[in-house]
Structures are given as structure tokens and as C-alpha cells.
PDB file of C-alpha atoms in Angstrom:
ATOM      1  CA  MET A   1       0.176  -0.568  -0.146  1.00  0.00           C
ATOM      2  CA  SER A   2       2.930   2.653   0.688  1.00  0.00           C
ATOM      3  CA  ARG A   3       4.233   1.755  -2.656  1.00  0.00           C
ATOM      4  CA  THR A   4       1.237   2.664  -3.774  1.00  0.00           C
ATOM      5  CA  ARG A   5       1.279   6.199  -1.876  1.00  0.00           C
ATOM      6  CA  THR A   6       4.424   6.952  -3.103  1.00  0.00           C
ATOM      7  CA  ALA A   7       3.778   7.218  -6.983  1.00  0.00           C
ATOM      8  CA  ASP A   8       0.700   9.259  -6.410  1.00  0.00           C
ATOM      9  CA  CYS A   9       3.467  11.443  -4.328  1.00  0.00           C
ATOM     10  CA  THR A  10       5.295  11.174  -6.753  1.00  0.00           C
ATOM     11  CA  ALA A  11       2.672  11.414  -9.515  1.00  0.00           C
ATOM     12  CA  GLN A  12       1.392  14.894  -7.330  1.00  0.00           C
ATOM     13  CA  GLN A  13       4.838  16.161  -6.990  1.00  0.00           C
ATOM     14  CA  GLN A  14       5.660  15.804 -11.666  1.00  0.00           C
ATOM     15  CA  ASP A  15       2.181  18.450 -11.769  1.00  0.00           C
ATOM     16  CA  GLU A  16       3.907  20.835  -9.373  1.00  0.00           C
ATOM     17  CA  TRP A  17       4.424  24.492 -11.509  1.00  0.00           C
ATOM     18  CA  LEU A  18       7.423  25.891 -10.535  1.00  0.00           C
ATOM     19  CA  THR A  19       7.970  29.859 -11.941  1.00  0.00           C
ATOM     20  CA  PRO A  20      10.653  30.855 -13.682  1.00  0.00           C
ATOM     21  CA  ARG A  21      13.216  31.977 -11.312  1.00  0.00           C
ATOM     22  CA  GLU A  22      12.707  27.798 -10.543  1.00  0.00           C
ATOM     23  CA  VAL A  23      13.197  27.116 -13.657  1.00  0.00           C
ATOM     24  CA  ALA A  24      16.703  30.018 -14.070  1.00  0.00           C
ATOM     25  CA  GLN A  25      17.851  27.938 -11.142  1.00  0.00           C
ATOM     26  CA  MET A  26      16.900  24.272 -12.374  1.00  0.00           C
ATOM     27  CA  THR A  27      18.419  24.796 -15.625  1.00  0.00           C
ATOM     28  CA  LYS A  28      21.050  26.956 -14.555  1.00  0.00           C
ATOM     29  CA  LEU A  29      19.587  29.351 -18.284  1.00  0.00           C
ATOM     30  CA  SER A  30      18.523  32.982 -16.909  1.00  0.00           C
ATOM     31  CA  GLU A  31      15.829  34.302 -16.306  1.00  0.00           C
ATOM     32  CA  GLN A  32      15.781  36.522 -19.873  1.00  0.00           C
ATOM     33  CA  THR A  33      17.163  33.660 -21.704  1.00  0.00           C
ATOM     34  CA  LEU A  34      13.542  31.579 -20.140  1.00  0.00           C
ATOM     35  CA  ALA A  35      11.792  33.776 -21.638  1.00  0.00           C
ATOM     36  CA  ASN A  36      13.494  34.994 -25.108  1.00  0.00           C
ATOM     37  CA  HIS A  37      12.699  30.973 -25.215  1.00  0.00           C
ATOM     38  CA  ARG A  38       9.578  31.762 -24.709  1.00  0.00           C
ATOM     39  CA  SER A  39       9.211  34.257 -27.820  1.00  0.00           C
ATOM     40  CA  GLN A  40      10.839  32.219 -29.583  1.00  0.00           C
ATOM     41  CA  LYS A  41       8.990  29.396 -29.619  1.00  0.00           C
ATOM     42  CA  ILE A  42      11.380  26.961 -28.061  1.00  0.00           C
ATOM     43  CA  GLY A  43      12.780  25.448 -25.100  1.00  0.00           C
ATOM     44  CA  ILE A  44      10.406  24.470 -22.337  1.00  0.00           C
ATOM     45  CA  PRO A  45       6.842  24.563 -22.390  1.00  0.00           C
ATOM     46  CA  TYR A  46       5.576  26.635 -20.138  1.00  0.00           C
ATOM     47  CA  THR A  47       1.976  26.880 -19.577  1.00  0.00           C
ATOM     48  CA  LYS A  48       0.108  31.919 -18.605  1.00  0.00           C
ATOM     49  CA  LEU A  49      -1.580  31.979 -16.305  1.00  0.00           C
ATOM     50  CA  SER A  50      -3.554  34.901 -17.629  1.00  0.00           C
ATOM     51  CA  GLU A  51      -3.406  37.363 -20.972  1.00  0.00           C
ATOM     52  CA  GLY A  52      -1.514  39.659 -21.798  1.00  0.00           C
ATOM     53  CA  ARG A  53       2.527  40.792 -22.115  1.00  0.00           C
ATOM     54  CA  ALA A  54       2.320  40.607 -17.804  1.00  0.00           C
ATOM     55  CA  GLY A  55       0.695  36.911 -18.036  1.00  0.00           C
ATOM     56  CA  ARG A  56       2.410  34.999 -15.024  1.00  0.00           C
ATOM     57  CA  VAL A  57       4.176  31.688 -16.681  1.00  0.00           C
ATOM     58  CA  ARG A  58       4.628  28.477 -15.137  1.00  0.00           C
ATOM     59  CA  TYR A  59       5.704  24.872 -16.173  1.00  0.00           C
ATOM     60  CA  ARG A  60       5.063  22.061 -15.455  1.00  0.00           C
ATOM     61  CA  LEU A  61       8.393  20.304 -13.497  1.00  0.00           C
ATOM     62  CA  SER A  62       7.450  17.534 -15.640  1.00  0.00           C
ATOM     63  CA  ASP A  63       8.256  18.753 -18.990  1.00  0.00           C
ATOM     64  CA  VAL A  64      11.550  20.539 -17.238  1.00  0.00           C
ATOM     65  CA  HIS A  65      12.678  17.385 -16.420  1.00  0.00           C
ATOM     66  CA  SER A  66      12.357  15.945 -19.824  1.00  0.00           C
ATOM     67  CA  TYR A  67      13.786  19.382 -20.897  1.00  0.00           C
ATOM     68  CA  LEU A  68      16.825  18.441 -18.868  1.00  0.00           C
ATOM     69  CA  SER A  69      17.369  14.287 -19.829  1.00  0.00           C
ATOM     70  CA  GLY A  70      17.040  15.406 -23.912  1.00  0.00           C
ATOM     71  CA  GLN A  71      20.231  17.878 -22.901  1.00  0.00           C
ATOM     72  CA  ALA A  72      22.078  15.618 -21.077  1.00  0.00           C
ATOM     73  CA  ALA A  73      21.374  13.190 -23.860  1.00  0.00           C
ATOM     74  CA  ALA A  74      22.261  15.351 -26.571  1.00  0.00           C
TER      75      ALA A  74
END
């Protein structure tokens, strides 16, 4: 039973949303580089929580891990 709980926790953590600052720390990219990637439609997938230029941006933890895995393989 504890195995299932651990798997559930891991799945929940994978759906955690991160700020650009948190992603910058994880990836060793600057926040500006992440912003440039978003404007060029490259890099890590993201979601805008509100419309407009000042909309809050969030990244899924699972997408960041996928990006990092891809970078390590390259």
C-alpha cells in the first residue's frame, strides 16, 4: 500500500507548477533566456496563467525534467 502512496506523491510532484525563477535555478539558464525561448517558441513548454505581456508564466516540473533529460542526451 505504501508503494501506491509513493507513486501518487511522485505523480503529484510531477504536476507541480514552477516559476521562471525556479526553472532558471534548476536549468542554470537565466530568467531572460527563458523569456527569450518563450518568445521564440522554443525550449521548455510553459503555460500563461493570465493574458497579456504581464501574464504569469508557469512551467510543469515534468516538462522541466524532460527538457533536462533531453539536454543530457544531446
